[in-house]
XYZ file of N, CA and C in Angstrom:
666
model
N 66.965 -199.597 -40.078
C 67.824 -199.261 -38.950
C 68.269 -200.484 -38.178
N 67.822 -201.999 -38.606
C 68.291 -202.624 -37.567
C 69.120 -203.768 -38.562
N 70.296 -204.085 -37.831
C 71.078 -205.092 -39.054
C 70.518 -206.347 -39.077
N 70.913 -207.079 -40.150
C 70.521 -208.188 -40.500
C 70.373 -209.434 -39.176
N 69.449 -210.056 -39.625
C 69.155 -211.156 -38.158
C 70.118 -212.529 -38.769
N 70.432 -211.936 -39.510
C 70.844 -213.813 -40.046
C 72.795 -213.769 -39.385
N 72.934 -214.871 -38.879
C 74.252 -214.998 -37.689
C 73.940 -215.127 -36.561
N 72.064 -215.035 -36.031
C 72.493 -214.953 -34.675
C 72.906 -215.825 -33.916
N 73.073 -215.167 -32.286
C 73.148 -216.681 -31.708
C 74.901 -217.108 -31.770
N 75.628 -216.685 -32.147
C 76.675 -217.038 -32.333
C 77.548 -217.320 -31.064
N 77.758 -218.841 -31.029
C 78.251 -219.099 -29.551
C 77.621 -219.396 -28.522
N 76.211 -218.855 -28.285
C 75.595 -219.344 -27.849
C 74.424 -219.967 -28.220
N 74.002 -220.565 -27.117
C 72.525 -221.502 -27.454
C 71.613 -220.436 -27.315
N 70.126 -221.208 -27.330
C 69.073 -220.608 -27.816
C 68.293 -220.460 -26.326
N 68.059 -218.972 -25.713
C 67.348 -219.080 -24.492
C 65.923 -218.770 -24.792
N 64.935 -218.323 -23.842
C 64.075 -218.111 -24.063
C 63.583 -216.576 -23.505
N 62.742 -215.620 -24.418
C 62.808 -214.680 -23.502
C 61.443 -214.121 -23.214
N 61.086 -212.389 -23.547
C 59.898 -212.265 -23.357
C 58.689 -212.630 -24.199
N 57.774 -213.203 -23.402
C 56.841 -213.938 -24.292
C 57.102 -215.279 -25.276
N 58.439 -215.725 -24.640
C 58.717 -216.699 -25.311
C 59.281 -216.757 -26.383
N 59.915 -215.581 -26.622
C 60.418 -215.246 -28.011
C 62.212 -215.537 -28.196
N 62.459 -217.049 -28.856
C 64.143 -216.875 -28.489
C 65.012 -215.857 -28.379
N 65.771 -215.863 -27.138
C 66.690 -214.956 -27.424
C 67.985 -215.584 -28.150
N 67.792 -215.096 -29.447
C 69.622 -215.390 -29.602
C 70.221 -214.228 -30.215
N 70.126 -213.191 -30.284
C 70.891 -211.904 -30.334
C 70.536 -210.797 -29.076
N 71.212 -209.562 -29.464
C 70.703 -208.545 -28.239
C 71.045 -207.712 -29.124
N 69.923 -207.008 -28.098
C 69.202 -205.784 -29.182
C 69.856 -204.477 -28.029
N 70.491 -203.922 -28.552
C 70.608 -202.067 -27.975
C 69.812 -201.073 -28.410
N 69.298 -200.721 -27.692
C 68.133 -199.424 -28.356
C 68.733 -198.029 -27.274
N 69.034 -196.963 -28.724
C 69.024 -195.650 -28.211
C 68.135 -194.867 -28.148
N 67.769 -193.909 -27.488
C 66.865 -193.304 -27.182
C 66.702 -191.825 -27.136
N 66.500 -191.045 -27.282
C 66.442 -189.486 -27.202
C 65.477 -189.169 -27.532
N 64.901 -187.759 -27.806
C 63.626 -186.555 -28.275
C 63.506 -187.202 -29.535
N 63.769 -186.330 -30.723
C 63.374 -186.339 -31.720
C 63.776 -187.675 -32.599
N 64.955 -188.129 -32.292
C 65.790 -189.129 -32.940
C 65.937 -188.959 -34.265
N 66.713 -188.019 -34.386
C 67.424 -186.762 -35.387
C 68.429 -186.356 -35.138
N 69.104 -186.726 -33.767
C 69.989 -185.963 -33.613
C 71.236 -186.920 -32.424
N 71.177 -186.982 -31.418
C 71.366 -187.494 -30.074
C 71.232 -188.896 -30.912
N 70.387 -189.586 -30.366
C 69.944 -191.184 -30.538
C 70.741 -191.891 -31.808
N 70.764 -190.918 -33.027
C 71.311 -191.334 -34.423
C 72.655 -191.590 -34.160
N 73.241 -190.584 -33.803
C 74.385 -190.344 -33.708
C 75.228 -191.227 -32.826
N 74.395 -191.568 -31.611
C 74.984 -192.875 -30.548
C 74.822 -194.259 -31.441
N 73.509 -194.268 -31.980
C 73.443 -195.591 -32.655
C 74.205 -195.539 -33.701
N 74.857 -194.632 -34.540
C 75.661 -195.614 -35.656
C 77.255 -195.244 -34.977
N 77.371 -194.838 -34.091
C 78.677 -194.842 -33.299
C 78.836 -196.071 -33.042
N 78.084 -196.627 -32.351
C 78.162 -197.933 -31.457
C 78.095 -198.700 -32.327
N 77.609 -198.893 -33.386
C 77.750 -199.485 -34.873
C 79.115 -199.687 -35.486
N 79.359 -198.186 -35.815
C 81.095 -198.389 -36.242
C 82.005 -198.876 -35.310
N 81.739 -198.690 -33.646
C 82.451 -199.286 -32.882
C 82.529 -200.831 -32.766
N 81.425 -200.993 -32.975
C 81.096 -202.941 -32.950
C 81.860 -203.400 -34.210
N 81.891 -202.628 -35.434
C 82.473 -203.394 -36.173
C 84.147 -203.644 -36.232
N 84.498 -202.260 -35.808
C 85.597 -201.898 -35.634
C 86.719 -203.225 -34.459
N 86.073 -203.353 -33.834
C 86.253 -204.578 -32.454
C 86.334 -205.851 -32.858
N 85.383 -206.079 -33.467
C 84.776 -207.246 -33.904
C 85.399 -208.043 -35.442
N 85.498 -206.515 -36.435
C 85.460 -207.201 -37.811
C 84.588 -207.960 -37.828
N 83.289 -207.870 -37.911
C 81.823 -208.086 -38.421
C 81.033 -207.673 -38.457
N 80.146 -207.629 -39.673
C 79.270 -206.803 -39.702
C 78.086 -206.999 -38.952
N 78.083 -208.493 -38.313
C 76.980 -208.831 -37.888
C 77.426 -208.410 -36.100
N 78.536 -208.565 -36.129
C 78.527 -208.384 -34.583
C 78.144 -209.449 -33.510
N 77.937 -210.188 -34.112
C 78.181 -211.747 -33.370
C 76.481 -211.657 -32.561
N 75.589 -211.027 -33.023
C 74.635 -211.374 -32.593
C 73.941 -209.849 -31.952
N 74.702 -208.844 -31.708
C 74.567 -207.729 -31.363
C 73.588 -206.571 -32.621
N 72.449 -206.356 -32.384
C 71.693 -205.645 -32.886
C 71.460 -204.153 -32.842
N 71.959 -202.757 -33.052
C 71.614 -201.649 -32.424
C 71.061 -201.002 -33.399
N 69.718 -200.142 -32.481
C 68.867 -199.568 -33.207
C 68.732 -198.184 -32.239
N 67.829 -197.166 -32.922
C 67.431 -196.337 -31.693
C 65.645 -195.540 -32.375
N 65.232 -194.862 -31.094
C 63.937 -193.974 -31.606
C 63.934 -192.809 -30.394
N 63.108 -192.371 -30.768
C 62.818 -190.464 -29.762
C 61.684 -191.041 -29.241
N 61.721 -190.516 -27.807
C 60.457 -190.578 -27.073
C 59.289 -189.186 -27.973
N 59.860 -188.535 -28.585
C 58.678 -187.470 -29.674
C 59.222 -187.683 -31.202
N 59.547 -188.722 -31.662
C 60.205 -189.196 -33.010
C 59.744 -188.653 -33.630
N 60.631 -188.177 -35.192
C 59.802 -188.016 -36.414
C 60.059 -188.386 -37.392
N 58.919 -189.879 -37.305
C 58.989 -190.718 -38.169
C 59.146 -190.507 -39.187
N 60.466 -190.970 -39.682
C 61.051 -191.677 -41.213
C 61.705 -190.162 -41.591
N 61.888 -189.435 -40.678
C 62.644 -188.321 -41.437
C 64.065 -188.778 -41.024
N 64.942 -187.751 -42.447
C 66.698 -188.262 -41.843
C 67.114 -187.344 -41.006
N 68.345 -187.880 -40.607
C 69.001 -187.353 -39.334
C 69.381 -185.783 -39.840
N 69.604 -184.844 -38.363
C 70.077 -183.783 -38.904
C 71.374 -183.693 -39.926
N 71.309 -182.824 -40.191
C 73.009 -182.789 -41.210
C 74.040 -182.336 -40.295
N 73.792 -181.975 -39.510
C 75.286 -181.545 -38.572
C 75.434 -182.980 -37.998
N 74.660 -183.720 -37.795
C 74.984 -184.960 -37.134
C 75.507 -186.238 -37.933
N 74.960 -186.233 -39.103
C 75.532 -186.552 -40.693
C 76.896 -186.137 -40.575
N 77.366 -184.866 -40.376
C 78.774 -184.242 -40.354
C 79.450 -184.662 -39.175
N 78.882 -185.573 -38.129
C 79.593 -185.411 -37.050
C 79.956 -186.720 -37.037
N 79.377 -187.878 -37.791
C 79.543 -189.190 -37.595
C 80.289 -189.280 -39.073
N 80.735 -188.070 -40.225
C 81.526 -188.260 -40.988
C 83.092 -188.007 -40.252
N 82.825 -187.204 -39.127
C 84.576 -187.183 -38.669
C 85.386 -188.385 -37.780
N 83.995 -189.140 -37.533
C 84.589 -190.484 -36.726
C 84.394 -191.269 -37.649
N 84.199 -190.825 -39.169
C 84.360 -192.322 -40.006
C 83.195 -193.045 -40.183
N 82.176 -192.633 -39.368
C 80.595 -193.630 -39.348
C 79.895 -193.416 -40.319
N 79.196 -194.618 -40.647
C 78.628 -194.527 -42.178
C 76.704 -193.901 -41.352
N 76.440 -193.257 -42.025
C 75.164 -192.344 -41.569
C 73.912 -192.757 -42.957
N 74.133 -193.390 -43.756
C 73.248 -193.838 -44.699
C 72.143 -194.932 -44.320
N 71.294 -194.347 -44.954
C 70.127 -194.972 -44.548
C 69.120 -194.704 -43.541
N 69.397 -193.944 -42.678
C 68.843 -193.434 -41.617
C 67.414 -192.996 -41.558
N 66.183 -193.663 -40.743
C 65.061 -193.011 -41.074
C 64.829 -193.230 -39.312
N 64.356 -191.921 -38.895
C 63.472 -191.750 -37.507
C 62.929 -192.365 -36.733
N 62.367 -192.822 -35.881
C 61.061 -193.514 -35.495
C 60.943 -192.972 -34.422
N 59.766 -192.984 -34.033
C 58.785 -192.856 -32.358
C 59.049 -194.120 -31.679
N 59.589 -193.691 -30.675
C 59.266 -194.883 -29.650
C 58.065 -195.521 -29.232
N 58.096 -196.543 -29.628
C 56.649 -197.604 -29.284
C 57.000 -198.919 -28.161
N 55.854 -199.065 -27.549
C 55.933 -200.384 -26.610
C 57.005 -201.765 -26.924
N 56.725 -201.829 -29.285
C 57.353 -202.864 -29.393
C 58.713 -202.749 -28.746
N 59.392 -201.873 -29.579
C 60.457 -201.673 -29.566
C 61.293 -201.354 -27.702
N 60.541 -201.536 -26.756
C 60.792 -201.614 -25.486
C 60.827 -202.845 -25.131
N 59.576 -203.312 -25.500
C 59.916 -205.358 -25.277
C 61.234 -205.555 -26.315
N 61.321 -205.031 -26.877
C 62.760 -206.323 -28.084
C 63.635 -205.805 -27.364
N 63.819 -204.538 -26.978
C 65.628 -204.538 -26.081
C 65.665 -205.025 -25.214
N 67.334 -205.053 -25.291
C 67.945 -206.458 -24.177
C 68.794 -204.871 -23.207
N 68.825 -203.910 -23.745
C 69.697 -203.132 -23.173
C 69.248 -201.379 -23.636
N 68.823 -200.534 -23.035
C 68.444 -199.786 -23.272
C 69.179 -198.228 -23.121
N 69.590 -197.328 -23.900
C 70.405 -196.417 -23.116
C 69.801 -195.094 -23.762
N 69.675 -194.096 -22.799
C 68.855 -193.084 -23.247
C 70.033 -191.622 -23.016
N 69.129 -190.641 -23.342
C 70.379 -189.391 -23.666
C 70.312 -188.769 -22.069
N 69.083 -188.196 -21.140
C 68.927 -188.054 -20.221
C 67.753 -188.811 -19.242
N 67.914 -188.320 -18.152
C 67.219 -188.894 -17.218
C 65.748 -188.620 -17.749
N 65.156 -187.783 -17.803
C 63.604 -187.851 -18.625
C 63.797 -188.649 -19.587
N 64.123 -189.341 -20.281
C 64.164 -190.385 -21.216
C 63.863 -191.542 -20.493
N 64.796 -191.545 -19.921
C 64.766 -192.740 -18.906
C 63.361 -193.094 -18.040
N 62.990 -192.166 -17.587
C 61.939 -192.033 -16.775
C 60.658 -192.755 -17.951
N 60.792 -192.392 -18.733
C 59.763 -192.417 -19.945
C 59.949 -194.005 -20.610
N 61.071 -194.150 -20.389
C 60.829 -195.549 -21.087
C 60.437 -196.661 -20.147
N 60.944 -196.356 -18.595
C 60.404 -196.996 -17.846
C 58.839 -197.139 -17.386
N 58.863 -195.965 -17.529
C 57.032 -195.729 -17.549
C 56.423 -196.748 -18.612
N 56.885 -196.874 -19.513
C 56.182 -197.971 -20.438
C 55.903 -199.239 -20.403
N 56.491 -199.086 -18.585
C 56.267 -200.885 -18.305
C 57.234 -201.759 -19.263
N 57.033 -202.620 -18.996
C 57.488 -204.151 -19.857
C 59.086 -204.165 -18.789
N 58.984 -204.636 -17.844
C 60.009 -204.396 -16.979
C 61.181 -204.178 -17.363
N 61.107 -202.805 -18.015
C 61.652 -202.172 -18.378
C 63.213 -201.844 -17.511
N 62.824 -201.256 -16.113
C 63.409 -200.764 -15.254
C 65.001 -201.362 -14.909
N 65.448 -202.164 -15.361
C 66.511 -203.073 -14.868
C 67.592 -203.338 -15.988
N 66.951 -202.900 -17.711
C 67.797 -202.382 -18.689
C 67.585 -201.252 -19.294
N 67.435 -200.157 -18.528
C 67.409 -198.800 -18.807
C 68.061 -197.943 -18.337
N 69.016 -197.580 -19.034
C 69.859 -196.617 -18.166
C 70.223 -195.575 -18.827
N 70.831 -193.883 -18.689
C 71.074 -193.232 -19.558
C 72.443 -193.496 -19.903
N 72.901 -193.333 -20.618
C 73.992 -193.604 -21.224
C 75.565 -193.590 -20.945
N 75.666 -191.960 -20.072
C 76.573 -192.056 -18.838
C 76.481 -192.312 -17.593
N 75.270 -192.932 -16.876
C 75.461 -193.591 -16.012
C 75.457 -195.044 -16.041
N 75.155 -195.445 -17.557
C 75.866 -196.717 -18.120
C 77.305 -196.992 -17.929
N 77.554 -195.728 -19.199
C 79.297 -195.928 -18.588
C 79.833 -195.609 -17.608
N 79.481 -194.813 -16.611
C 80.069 -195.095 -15.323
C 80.169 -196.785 -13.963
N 78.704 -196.946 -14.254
C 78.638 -198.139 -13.651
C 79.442 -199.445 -14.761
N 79.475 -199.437 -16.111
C 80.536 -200.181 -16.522
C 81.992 -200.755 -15.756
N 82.428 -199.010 -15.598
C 83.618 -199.155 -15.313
C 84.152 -199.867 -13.793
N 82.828 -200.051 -13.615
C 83.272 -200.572 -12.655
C 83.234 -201.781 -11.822
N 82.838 -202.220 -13.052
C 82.730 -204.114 -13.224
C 84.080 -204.192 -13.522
N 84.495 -205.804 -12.967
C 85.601 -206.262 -13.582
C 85.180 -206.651 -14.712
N 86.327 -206.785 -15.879
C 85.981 -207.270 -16.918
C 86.384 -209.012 -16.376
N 87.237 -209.416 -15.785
C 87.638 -210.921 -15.437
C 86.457 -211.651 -14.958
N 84.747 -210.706 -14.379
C 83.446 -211.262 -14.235
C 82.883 -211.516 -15.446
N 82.949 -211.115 -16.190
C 82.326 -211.455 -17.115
C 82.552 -212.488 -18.087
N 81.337 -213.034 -18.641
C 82.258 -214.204 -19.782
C 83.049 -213.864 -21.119
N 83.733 -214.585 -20.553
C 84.496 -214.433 -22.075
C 84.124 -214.357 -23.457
N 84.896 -213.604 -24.162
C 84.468 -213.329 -25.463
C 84.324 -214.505 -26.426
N 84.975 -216.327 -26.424
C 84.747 -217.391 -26.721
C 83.336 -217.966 -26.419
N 83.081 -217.348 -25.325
C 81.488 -217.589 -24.945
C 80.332 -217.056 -25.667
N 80.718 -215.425 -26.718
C 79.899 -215.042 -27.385
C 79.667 -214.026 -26.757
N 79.638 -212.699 -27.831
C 78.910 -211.538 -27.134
C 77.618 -211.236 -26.621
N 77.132 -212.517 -27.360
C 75.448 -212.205 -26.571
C 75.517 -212.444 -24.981
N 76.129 -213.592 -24.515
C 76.533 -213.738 -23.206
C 77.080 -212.578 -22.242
N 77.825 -212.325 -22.985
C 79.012 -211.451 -22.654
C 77.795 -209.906 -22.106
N 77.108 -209.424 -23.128
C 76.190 -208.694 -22.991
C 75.265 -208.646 -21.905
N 74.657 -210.289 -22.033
C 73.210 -210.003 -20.557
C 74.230 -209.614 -19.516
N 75.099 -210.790 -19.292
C 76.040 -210.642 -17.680
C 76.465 -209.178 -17.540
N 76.798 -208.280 -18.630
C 77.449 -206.756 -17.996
C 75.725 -206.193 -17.964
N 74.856 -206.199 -18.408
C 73.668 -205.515 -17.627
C 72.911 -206.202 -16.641
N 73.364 -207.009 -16.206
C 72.670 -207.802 -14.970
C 73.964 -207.136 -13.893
N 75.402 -207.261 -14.275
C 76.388 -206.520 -13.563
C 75.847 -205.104 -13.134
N 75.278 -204.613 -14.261
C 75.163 -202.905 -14.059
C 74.105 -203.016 -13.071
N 73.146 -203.400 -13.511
C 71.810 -203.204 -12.381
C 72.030 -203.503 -10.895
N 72.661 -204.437 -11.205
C 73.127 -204.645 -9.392
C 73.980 -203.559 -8.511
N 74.425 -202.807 -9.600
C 75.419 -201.760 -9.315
C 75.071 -199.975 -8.969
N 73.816 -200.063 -9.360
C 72.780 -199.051 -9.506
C 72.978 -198.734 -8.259
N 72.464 -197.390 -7.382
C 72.236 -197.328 -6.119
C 73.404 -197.054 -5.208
N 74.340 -197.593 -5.608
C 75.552 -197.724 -5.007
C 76.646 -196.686 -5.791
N 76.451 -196.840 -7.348
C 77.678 -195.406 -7.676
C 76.644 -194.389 -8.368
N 76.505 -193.691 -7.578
C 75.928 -192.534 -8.244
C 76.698 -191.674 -8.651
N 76.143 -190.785 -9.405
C 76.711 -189.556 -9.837
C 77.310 -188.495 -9.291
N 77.898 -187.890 -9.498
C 78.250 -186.887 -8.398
C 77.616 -185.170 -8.850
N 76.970 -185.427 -9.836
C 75.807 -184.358 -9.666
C 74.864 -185.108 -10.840
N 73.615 -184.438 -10.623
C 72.632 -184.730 -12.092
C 72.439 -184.320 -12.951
N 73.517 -183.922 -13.359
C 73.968 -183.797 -15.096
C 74.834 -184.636 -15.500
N 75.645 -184.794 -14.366
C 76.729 -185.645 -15.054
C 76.096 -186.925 -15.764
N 74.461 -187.529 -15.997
C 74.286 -187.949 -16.767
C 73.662 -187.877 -17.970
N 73.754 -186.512 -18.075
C 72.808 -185.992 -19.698
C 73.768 -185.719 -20.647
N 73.601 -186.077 -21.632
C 73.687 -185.710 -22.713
C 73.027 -184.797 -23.355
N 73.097 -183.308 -23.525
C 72.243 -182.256 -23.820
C 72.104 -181.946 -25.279
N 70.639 -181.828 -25.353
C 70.731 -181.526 -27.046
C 70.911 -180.250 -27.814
N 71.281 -181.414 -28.764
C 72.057 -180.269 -29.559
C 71.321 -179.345 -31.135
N 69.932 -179.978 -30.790
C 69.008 -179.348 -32.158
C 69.185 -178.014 -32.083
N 69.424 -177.552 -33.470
C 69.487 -176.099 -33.947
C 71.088 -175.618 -33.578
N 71.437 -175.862 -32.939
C 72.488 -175.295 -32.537
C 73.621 -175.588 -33.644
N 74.917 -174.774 -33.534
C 75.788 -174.996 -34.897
C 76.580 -175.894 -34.697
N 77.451 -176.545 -35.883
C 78.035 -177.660 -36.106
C 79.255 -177.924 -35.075
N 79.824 -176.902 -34.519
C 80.591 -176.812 -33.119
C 80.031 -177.447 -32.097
N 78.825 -177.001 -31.902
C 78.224 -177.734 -30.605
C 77.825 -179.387 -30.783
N 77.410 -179.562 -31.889
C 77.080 -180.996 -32.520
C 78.257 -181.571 -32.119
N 79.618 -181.673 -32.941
C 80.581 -182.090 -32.721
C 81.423 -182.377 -31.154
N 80.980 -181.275 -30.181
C 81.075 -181.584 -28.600
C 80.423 -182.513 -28.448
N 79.222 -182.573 -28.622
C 78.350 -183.632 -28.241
C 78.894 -185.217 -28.774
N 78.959 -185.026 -30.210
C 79.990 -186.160 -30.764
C 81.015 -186.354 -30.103
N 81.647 -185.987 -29.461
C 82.961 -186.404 -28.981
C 82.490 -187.093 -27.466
N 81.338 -186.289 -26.631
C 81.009 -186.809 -25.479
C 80.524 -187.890 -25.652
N 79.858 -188.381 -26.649
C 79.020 -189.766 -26.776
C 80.132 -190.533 -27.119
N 81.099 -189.976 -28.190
C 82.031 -191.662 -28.166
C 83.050 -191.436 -27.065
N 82.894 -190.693 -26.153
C 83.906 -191.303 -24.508
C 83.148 -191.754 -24.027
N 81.707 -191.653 -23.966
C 80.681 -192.659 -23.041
C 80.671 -193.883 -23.740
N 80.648 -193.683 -24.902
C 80.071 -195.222 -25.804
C 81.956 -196.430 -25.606
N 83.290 -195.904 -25.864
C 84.457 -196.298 -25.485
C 84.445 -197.509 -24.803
N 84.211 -197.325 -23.400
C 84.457 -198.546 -22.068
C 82.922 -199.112 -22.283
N 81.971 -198.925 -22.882
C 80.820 -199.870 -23.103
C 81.190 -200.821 -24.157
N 81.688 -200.128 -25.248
C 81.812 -201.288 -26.124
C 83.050 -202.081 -25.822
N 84.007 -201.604 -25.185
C 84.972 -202.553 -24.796
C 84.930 -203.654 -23.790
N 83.481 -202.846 -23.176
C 82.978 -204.382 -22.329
C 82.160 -204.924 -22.735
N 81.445 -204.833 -23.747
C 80.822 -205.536 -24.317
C 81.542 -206.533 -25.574
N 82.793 -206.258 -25.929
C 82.953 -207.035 -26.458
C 84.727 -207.793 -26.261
N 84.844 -207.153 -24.908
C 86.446 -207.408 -24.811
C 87.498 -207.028 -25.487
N 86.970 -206.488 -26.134
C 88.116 -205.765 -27.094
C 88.852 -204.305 -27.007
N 89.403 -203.629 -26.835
C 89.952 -202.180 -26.350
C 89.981 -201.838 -27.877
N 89.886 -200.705 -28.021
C 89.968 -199.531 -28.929
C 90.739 -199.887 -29.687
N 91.331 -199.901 -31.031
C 92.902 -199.582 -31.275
C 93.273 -197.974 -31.372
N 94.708 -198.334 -31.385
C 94.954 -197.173 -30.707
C 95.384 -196.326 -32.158
């Protein structure tokens, strides 16, 4: 589930991060229940979107992975969700489960979960967590509302480009809230039929849209 390490760093130098471990890529980790369904489906979105932007497979240093706060390990994704990332074109091969573990909380640089109990949960896991964790639409809401002219430029490297919009977001926290508390869930869609899957697909790539376009400066094509 996680792409190749070899490219990183691209553009930029070599920082240092937790535990001393260079940073020269960034890692996105999705998050949901089972990670079967929700989590899969954001992570190879944001996948086809990065490449799509980019034309690379490596993504200039950009890593996305995801796991379920109740994972089940190494099983594949549902098939309606298989079907739902075949209508946006996303390649869904390969796909195996995981449980969320401590590691995988220290390696992200950016964390985005399906609802607020997610959230709550990954923060609970410590590793100061709290400051790149966010659910996913109140990601993209607080996105939007960074300038993109703050941020560094895409010559600078997306890894750059990356810390500065979640150091942007966090500062931003507190100040745009939601205008109710749903408006940041993403509700699941296990068991339910391939109609409802596909809503859900469509809600995750309007949330995932203005993230990846600030993350990599690039707008959609149209």
């Amino acid at each position: 589930m996680t792409a190749p390490d070899a490219g990183r760093g691209i553009g930029n130098g070599v920082e240092t991060g937790t535990f001393g471990v260079p940073m020269t890529n960034f890692r996105i980790l999705h998050v949901s229940t089972g990670n079967v369904c929700r989590s899969p489906i954001t992570e190879r979105l944001t996948r086809h979107a990065l490449a799509d932007r980019l034309g690379d497979p490596l993504w200039g240093g950009l890593i996305v992975e995801s796991a379920g706060t109740w994972g089940h390990e190494g099983a594949p994704m549902e098939a309606n969700a298989e079907a739902v990332l075949a209508d946006f074109g996303a390649d869904a091969s390969g796909f195996m489960g995981r449980e969320l573990l401590d590691e995988h909380v220290i390696m992200a640089d950016l964390v985005l979960t399906a609802t607020r109990d997610h959230r709550a949960q990954v923060i609970s896991m410590g590793h100061s967590a709290g400051l790149r964790t966010f659910t996913l639409k109140e990601f993209t809401r607080l996105v939007r509302a960074i300038d993109p002219a703050t941020l560094p430029p895409l010559e600078d490297g997306v890894v750059a480009r990356a810390r500065a919009l979640v150091r942007a977001a966090a500062a931003l926290r507190g100040w745009l809230l939601a205008p109710t508390a749903e408006a940041d869930e993403v509700y699941d869609p296990y068991g339910a039929p391939l109609t409802f899957f596909r809503s859900i697909g469509e809600e995750i790539h309007q949330a995932l849209d203005p993230v990846v376009t600030a993350l990599t400066g690039v707008p959609a094509r149209a």
